[in-house]
Amino acid sequence: MSLLNLHEYEIAAREKLPATAFDYYAGGAGDEITLMDNHHAYDQIKLKPRVMVDVSKRSLSAVVLGQQVSMPILVAPTAFQGMAHDEGELATARAAHAAGTVMIASTLSTFSIEEIVQAAAGSPVWFQLYTYKDRELTKALVNRAAAAGCSALVLTVDAPVQGKRERDIRNRFQLPPHLTMKNLLGAGFEKFPHAPDNSGLSAYINTLFDSSFTWKELDWLCSITRLPVLVKGIMCAEDAALALQHGASGIVVSNHGGRQLDTVPATIDVLPEIAAAVGEKAEVYVDGGIHRGTDVLKALALGAKAVLIGRPILWGLAIDGENGVKHVMDLLRDELDIAMALCGCTSIEAVNKNVVFSGRG
Ligand code: FNR
Ligand code: LAC
């Protein structure tokens, strides 16, 4: 029998993947408190069912950065998808296309951004940007993404240094030898450095990423591209306001899936305050811990335009490549559809904070 929900996908993926890969995908920083809170915070929020509403016709379609998607559920950028499946990011891009939604491709992908955009077959791909100390390289990545056909940049700002991920340190995490970070091939940064006592990724990030990047550099980034820039990794209203002042078209409320700074709040707990501060000025997205359609509905109710899904995509990919990712998206879509119907909502626009009991938002 096929898997029934995203939790079952995780269990099956844990059995299938090499332990080092599973740990890298599943793990978080420190004691993994934030990783767990991201999930559990959703359970504390209670939906308000509404009855005797005509819900016979329903639509989940939404518009993100001016682009129509079949549902407000997007694929979060996650690195090294080639560890989950030989077709890696290409399988994910095909599944996102089949699901009618956006894939956000990581800078640290195991296929190139050109290959990924091609696999997406006309569906929107956004490029997640990590900024390298080598400013020309950073600029070259931006230009390449635009030339490849990406329709937005997602600048990740919560990783000037890498969080302390003890699973990866313990495993001396390394990329399997047959995989490279293809976007970085020309620059010679396609492999981890030698790091016998550490996570190779941690050594890579701490050597190469630009930890001096500030709001001033966001101005610079916006000045060198015509693509809209989303800033990913915002956890408070003050930083959301700064992002907008410096040219962002939107923000992603994210704690990097609990992988950077442990003991920061669950994203869903800070979303209402940030969404209220941003108002109609820009688009607000959220990720972290979402594994049920009811979670998606709660995030929309509390102010998100759409949500991003990280790890569950990797579990789908590990189990059955493109079909697995598509099935994960379909499960979430069906669950969201049911939850909306039972809350009396027939469209995404109809979802608002009245869908949850008060106490939050
Ligand atoms: C990530 N994330 C991430 N974010 C980013 O901006 N660039 C990246 O390359 C990666 N890589 C990455 C790898 C893996 C294995 C994970 C789990 C996460 C963070 C990701 O985009 C997202 O913020 C979280 O994964 C969301 O939380 P959930 O859905 O995984 O709980
Ligand atoms: C991670 C980095 C690559 O979370 O974003 O592993």
Coordinates of C-alpha atoms and ligand atoms in Angstrom, one line a residue:
M1 CA 0.0 0.0 0.0
S2 CA 1.3 3.4 -0.8
L3 CA 2.4 5.8 2.0
L4 CA -0.5 7.7 3.5
N5 CA 1.2 10.9 4.9
L6 CA 4.4 12.8 5.1
H7 CA 5.3 11.3 8.4
E8 CA 5.3 7.8 6.8
Y9 CA 7.5 9.2 4.1
E10 CA 10.1 10.2 6.7
I11 CA 10.1 6.8 8.4
A12 CA 10.5 5.0 5.0
A13 CA 13.3 7.4 3.9
R14 CA 15.1 6.8 7.2
E15 CA 15.2 3.1 6.4
K16 CA 16.3 3.7 2.8
L17 CA 18.9 6.4 3.0
P18 CA 22.5 6.0 4.2
A19 CA 22.6 7.2 7.8
T20 CA 25.0 10.1 7.0
A21 CA 22.6 11.4 4.3
F22 CA 19.6 11.0 6.5
D23 CA 21.3 12.7 9.4
Y24 CA 22.3 15.6 7.2
Y25 CA 18.7 16.0 5.9
A26 CA 16.9 15.4 9.1
G27 CA 19.2 17.1 11.6
G28 CA 19.2 20.5 13.2
A29 CA 21.5 22.7 15.3
G30 CA 22.4 22.2 18.9
D31 CA 19.8 20.2 20.9
E32 CA 17.4 20.4 18.0
I33 CA 14.9 22.3 20.2
T34 CA 13.8 24.6 17.4
L35 CA 13.6 21.7 15.0
M36 CA 11.0 20.0 17.2
D37 CA 9.2 23.3 18.1
N38 CA 8.7 24.1 14.4
H39 CA 6.5 20.9 14.2
H40 CA 4.9 21.0 17.6
A41 CA 3.9 24.7 17.5
Y42 CA 1.4 23.8 14.8
D43 CA -0.3 21.3 17.1
Q44 CA -1.1 24.0 19.6
I45 CA -3.1 26.1 17.1
K46 CA -6.7 25.0 16.8
L47 CA -8.7 25.3 13.6
K48 CA -12.2 26.6 13.7
P49 CA -14.6 24.4 11.6
R50 CA -17.5 26.2 10.0
V51 CA -20.6 24.4 8.9
M52 CA -23.5 24.8 6.5
V53 CA -21.3 26.6 3.9
D54 CA -21.6 25.7 0.2
V55 CA -18.1 24.2 -0.3
S56 CA -19.1 22.1 -3.4
K57 CA -16.7 24.1 -5.6
R58 CA -13.2 24.8 -4.3
S59 CA -10.0 26.2 -5.7
L60 CA -6.5 26.1 -4.2
S61 CA -4.9 28.3 -6.8
A62 CA -2.8 31.2 -5.7
V63 CA -0.5 33.9 -7.1
V64 CA 3.1 34.3 -5.8
L65 CA 5.2 37.2 -7.1
G66 CA 2.7 37.6 -9.9
Q67 CA 2.9 34.0 -11.0
Q68 CA -0.1 31.7 -10.9
V69 CA 0.4 28.4 -9.0
S70 CA -2.0 25.5 -8.5
M71 CA -1.6 25.8 -4.7
P72 CA 0.2 28.0 -2.2
I73 CA 2.7 25.3 -1.4
L74 CA 6.2 25.8 -2.9
V75 CA 9.4 23.7 -2.9
A76 CA 11.9 25.1 -0.4
P77 CA 15.6 25.2 -1.4
T78 CA 17.5 22.3 -0.1
A79 CA 21.1 21.4 -0.9
F80 CA 22.5 18.2 -2.4
Q81 CA 19.4 16.5 -3.6
G82 CA 21.6 14.0 -5.5
M83 CA 22.2 12.2 -2.2
A84 CA 18.5 11.3 -2.1
H85 CA 18.1 10.1 -5.7
D86 CA 20.3 9.9 -8.8
E87 CA 18.1 12.4 -10.6
G88 CA 18.2 14.8 -7.6
E89 CA 17.1 18.3 -8.4
L90 CA 15.9 17.3 -11.9
A91 CA 13.3 14.9 -10.4
T92 CA 12.2 17.6 -8.0
A93 CA 11.9 20.2 -10.8
R94 CA 9.8 17.8 -12.9
A95 CA 7.5 17.0 -9.9
A96 CA 7.1 20.7 -9.1
H97 CA 6.1 21.2 -12.8
A98 CA 3.6 18.3 -12.6
A99 CA 2.2 19.8 -9.3
G100 CA 1.9 23.2 -10.9
T101 CA 4.1 25.0 -8.4
V102 CA 7.4 26.8 -7.9
M103 CA 10.7 25.1 -7.2
I104 CA 13.3 27.1 -5.4
A105 CA 16.7 25.7 -6.4
S106 CA 19.6 25.9 -4.0
T107 CA 22.9 27.5 -4.9
L108 CA 24.3 24.2 -3.6
S109 CA 22.5 21.9 -6.0
T110 CA 24.0 18.7 -7.5
F111 CA 22.7 19.7 -11.0
S112 CA 23.3 23.1 -12.5
I113 CA 20.7 25.8 -12.5
E114 CA 20.4 25.6 -16.3
E115 CA 19.7 21.9 -16.1
I116 CA 17.1 22.4 -13.3
V117 CA 15.2 25.2 -15.2
Q118 CA 15.1 23.0 -18.3
A119 CA 13.7 20.1 -16.2
A120 CA 11.0 22.4 -14.9
A121 CA 9.8 22.7 -18.5
G122 CA 8.4 26.3 -18.2
S123 CA 7.2 26.2 -14.7
P124 CA 8.7 28.9 -12.5
V125 CA 12.1 28.3 -10.8
W126 CA 13.5 30.7 -8.3
F127 CA 17.2 30.7 -7.5
Q128 CA 18.2 30.6 -3.8
L129 CA 21.4 32.6 -3.5
Y130 CA 24.3 32.1 -1.1
T131 CA 26.7 35.0 -1.1
Y132 CA 30.4 34.1 -1.5
K133 CA 33.2 36.3 -0.3
D134 CA 34.2 36.5 -3.9
R135 CA 31.7 39.3 -4.9
E136 CA 32.3 38.7 -8.7
L137 CA 31.3 35.0 -8.2
T138 CA 28.2 36.0 -6.4
K139 CA 27.3 38.4 -9.2
A140 CA 28.1 35.7 -11.8
L141 CA 25.6 33.4 -10.0
V142 CA 22.9 36.0 -10.1
N143 CA 23.5 36.7 -13.8
R144 CA 23.5 33.0 -14.5
A145 CA 20.2 32.4 -12.7
A146 CA 18.6 35.2 -14.7
A147 CA 20.0 34.0 -18.0
A148 CA 18.8 30.5 -17.2
G149 CA 15.3 31.8 -16.9
C150 CA 14.8 32.0 -13.1
S151 CA 12.0 34.4 -12.2
A152 CA 13.1 35.4 -8.7
L153 CA 16.1 35.4 -6.3
V154 CA 15.8 34.1 -2.8
L155 CA 18.6 35.5 -0.7
T156 CA 19.3 33.4 2.3
V157 CA 20.5 35.6 5.2
D158 CA 20.5 33.3 8.2
A159 CA 23.8 31.5 7.4
P160 CA 26.7 33.9 7.6
V161 CA 28.3 31.0 9.6
Q162 CA 26.9 27.5 9.8
G163 CA 24.9 26.4 12.9
K164 CA 26.5 23.8 15.0
R165 CA 25.1 20.5 13.7
E166 CA 26.4 17.7 15.8
R167 CA 25.1 14.9 13.7
D168 CA 27.2 16.1 10.8
I169 CA 30.3 16.7 13.0
R170 CA 29.9 13.2 14.4
N171 CA 29.6 11.8 10.9
R172 CA 32.4 13.9 9.4
F173 CA 29.8 14.7 6.8
Q174 CA 31.1 14.7 3.2
L175 CA 29.5 14.8 -0.2
P176 CA 29.6 11.3 -1.8
P177 CA 32.5 11.4 -4.3
H178 CA 30.3 11.2 -7.4
L179 CA 28.5 14.4 -6.5
T180 CA 29.6 18.0 -7.0
M181 CA 28.0 21.4 -6.5
K182 CA 27.6 22.0 -10.2
N183 CA 26.9 25.7 -10.0
L184 CA 30.3 26.2 -8.5
L185 CA 32.3 24.1 -11.0
G186 CA 33.9 27.0 -12.9
A187 CA 34.9 28.7 -9.7
G188 CA 36.6 25.7 -8.3
F189 CA 34.3 25.6 -5.2
E190 CA 32.4 22.5 -6.2
K191 CA 33.7 20.2 -3.4
F192 CA 34.0 20.5 0.4
P193 CA 37.5 21.3 1.7
H194 CA 39.5 18.6 3.5
A195 CA 38.0 18.6 7.0
P196 CA 39.0 15.4 8.8
D197 CA 37.5 16.4 12.2
N198 CA 34.5 18.3 11.1
S199 CA 31.5 18.5 8.9
G200 CA 32.8 19.2 5.4
L201 CA 29.9 21.5 4.8
S202 CA 30.6 23.5 7.8
A203 CA 34.2 23.9 6.7
Y204 CA 32.9 24.9 3.2
I205 CA 30.5 27.5 4.5
N206 CA 32.8 29.0 7.1
T207 CA 35.6 29.4 4.5
L208 CA 33.7 30.6 1.5
F209 CA 30.4 32.4 2.5
D210 CA 30.5 36.2 3.0
S211 CA 29.9 36.8 6.7
S212 CA 30.3 40.5 6.2
F213 CA 27.1 40.8 4.0
T214 CA 24.7 43.5 5.4
W215 CA 21.7 45.5 4.4
K216 CA 24.0 47.7 2.3
E217 CA 24.9 44.7 0.2
L218 CA 21.2 43.9 -0.2
D219 CA 21.0 47.3 -1.9
W220 CA 23.9 46.3 -4.1
L221 CA 22.2 43.0 -4.9
C222 CA 19.0 44.7 -5.9
S223 CA 20.9 47.1 -8.0
I224 CA 22.6 44.4 -10.1
T225 CA 19.4 42.4 -11.0
R226 CA 16.0 43.0 -12.4
L227 CA 14.7 39.9 -10.7
P228 CA 12.6 40.4 -7.5
V229 CA 14.5 39.5 -4.4
L230 CA 13.0 37.6 -1.5
V231 CA 14.9 37.6 1.8
K232 CA 14.8 34.2 3.5
G233 CA 15.6 33.7 7.2
I234 CA 13.7 36.6 8.8
M235 CA 12.5 36.0 12.4
C236 CA 11.4 39.5 13.7
A237 CA 9.5 42.5 12.5
E238 CA 12.5 44.8 12.7
D239 CA 14.5 42.7 10.2
A240 CA 11.4 42.4 8.0
A241 CA 11.2 46.2 7.9
L242 CA 14.9 46.5 7.0
A243 CA 14.6 44.0 4.2
L244 CA 11.8 46.0 2.6
Q245 CA 13.6 49.3 3.1
H246 CA 16.6 47.8 1.2
G247 CA 14.7 46.6 -1.8
A248 CA 13.2 43.2 -1.0
S249 CA 10.0 42.2 -2.7
G250 CA 9.1 39.9 0.0
I251 CA 10.4 37.8 2.9
V252 CA 10.5 34.2 4.0
V253 CA 9.9 33.8 7.7
S254 CA 12.3 31.0 8.4
N255 CA 14.7 29.6 11.0
H256 CA 16.3 27.3 8.3
G257 CA 14.4 24.3 9.6
G258 CA 16.0 24.6 13.0
R259 CA 19.5 24.1 11.5
Q260 CA 21.1 27.4 12.3
L261 CA 20.5 28.9 15.8
D262 CA 18.9 26.5 18.2
T263 CA 16.3 27.8 20.7
V264 CA 14.9 30.5 18.4
P265 CA 11.1 30.3 18.3
A266 CA 9.0 28.2 15.9
T267 CA 8.4 30.2 12.7
I268 CA 4.6 29.9 13.0
D269 CA 4.8 31.7 16.4
V270 CA 6.5 34.8 15.0
L271 CA 4.6 34.8 11.7
P272 CA 1.6 36.9 12.9
E273 CA 3.7 39.7 14.3
I274 CA 5.8 39.9 11.1
A275 CA 2.9 39.6 8.8
A276 CA 1.2 42.5 10.7
A277 CA 4.3 44.6 10.4
V278 CA 4.7 44.0 6.7
G279 CA 1.0 44.4 5.9
E280 CA 0.3 44.8 2.2
K281 CA 3.7 46.2 1.5
A282 CA 5.3 42.9 0.4
E283 CA 4.7 39.2 0.3
V284 CA 5.3 37.1 3.3
Y285 CA 6.1 33.4 3.1
V286 CA 6.9 30.9 5.9
D287 CA 8.6 27.5 6.2
G288 CA 9.6 25.1 8.9
G289 CA 7.9 22.0 10.3
I290 CA 5.0 21.9 7.9
H291 CA 3.9 18.4 7.2
R292 CA 0.1 18.4 7.1
G293 CA -2.5 20.3 5.0
T294 CA -3.9 21.6 8.3
D295 CA -0.4 23.2 9.0
V296 CA -0.6 24.9 5.6
L297 CA -4.0 26.3 6.4
K298 CA -2.9 27.6 9.7
A299 CA 0.1 29.3 8.1
L300 CA -2.1 31.0 5.5
A301 CA -4.6 32.0 8.3
L302 CA -1.8 33.7 10.2
G303 CA -0.5 35.8 7.3
A304 CA 1.5 33.7 4.9
K305 CA 1.0 34.1 1.2
A306 CA 2.3 30.6 0.6
V307 CA 4.5 28.1 2.4
L308 CA 7.7 26.3 1.6
I309 CA 8.3 22.6 2.2
G310 CA 11.8 21.4 2.9
R311 CA 12.5 17.9 4.3
P312 CA 9.3 16.2 3.2
I313 CA 10.3 16.8 -0.4
L314 CA 13.6 15.0 0.2
W315 CA 11.8 12.1 1.7
G316 CA 9.6 11.8 -1.4
L317 CA 12.7 12.1 -3.6
A318 CA 14.5 9.3 -1.6
I319 CA 11.5 7.0 -1.8
D320 CA 10.5 7.3 -5.5
G321 CA 12.3 10.2 -7.3
E322 CA 9.9 12.4 -9.3
N323 CA 6.9 10.3 -8.4
G324 CA 7.7 10.4 -4.7
V325 CA 8.0 14.2 -4.7
K326 CA 4.8 14.5 -6.7
H327 CA 3.0 12.2 -4.3
V328 CA 4.2 14.3 -1.3
M329 CA 2.8 17.4 -3.0
D330 CA -0.5 15.7 -3.8
L331 CA -0.9 14.4 -0.2
L332 CA -0.4 18.0 1.1
R333 CA -2.8 19.4 -1.6
D334 CA -5.5 16.9 -0.7
E335 CA -5.1 17.5 3.0
L336 CA -5.3 21.3 2.5
D337 CA -8.4 20.9 0.3
I338 CA -10.2 18.9 3.0
A339 CA -9.2 21.3 5.8
M340 CA -10.4 24.3 3.8
A341 CA -13.7 22.6 3.0
L342 CA -14.3 21.8 6.7
C343 CA -13.4 25.4 7.7
G344 CA -15.9 26.7 5.1
C345 CA -13.3 28.1 2.7
T346 CA -13.7 27.7 -1.0
S347 CA -10.6 29.7 -2.1
I348 CA -7.2 30.7 -0.8
E349 CA -8.4 34.3 -0.7
A350 CA -11.1 33.3 1.7
V351 CA -8.7 32.1 4.3
N352 CA -8.0 34.5 7.1
K353 CA -7.4 34.6 10.8
N354 CA -11.0 33.6 11.6
V355 CA -10.0 30.1 10.5
V356 CA -8.1 29.6 13.7
F357 CA -9.3 30.1 17.3
S358 CA -8.0 33.3 18.7
G359 CA -4.9 33.4 21.0
R360 CA -2.6 33.7 18.0
G361 CA -2.7 36.2 15.2
Ligands
FNR1 C1 17.9 23.3 3.9 N1 17.6 24.7 3.8 C2 18.3 25.4 2.9 N2 18.0 26.8 2.8 C3 18.6 27.5 1.8 O1 18.3 28.7 1.7 N3 19.6 27.0 1.0 C4 19.9 25.7 1.1 O2 20.8 25.2 0.4 C5 19.3 24.9 2.1 N4 19.7 23.6 2.2 C6 19.0 22.8 3.1 C7 19.3 21.4 3.1 C8 18.5 20.6 3.9 C9 18.8 19.1 4.0 C10 17.5 21.1 4.7 C11 16.6 20.2 5.6 C12 17.2 22.5 4.7 C13 16.5 25.2 4.6 C14 15.2 25.1 3.9 O3 15.1 25.9 2.7 C15 14.0 25.4 4.7 O4 14.1 26.6 5.3 C16 13.7 24.4 5.8 O5 14.1 23.1 5.4 C17 12.2 24.4 6.2 O6 11.9 23.5 7.1 P1 11.3 22.0 6.9 O7 10.2 22.1 5.9 O8 12.4 21.2 6.4 O9 10.9 21.6 8.3
LAC2 C1 21.9 23.5 5.0 C2 22.5 24.6 4.1 C3 23.2 24.2 3.0 O1 20.9 23.9 5.7 O2 21.6 25.6 3.8 O3 22.4 22.4 5.0

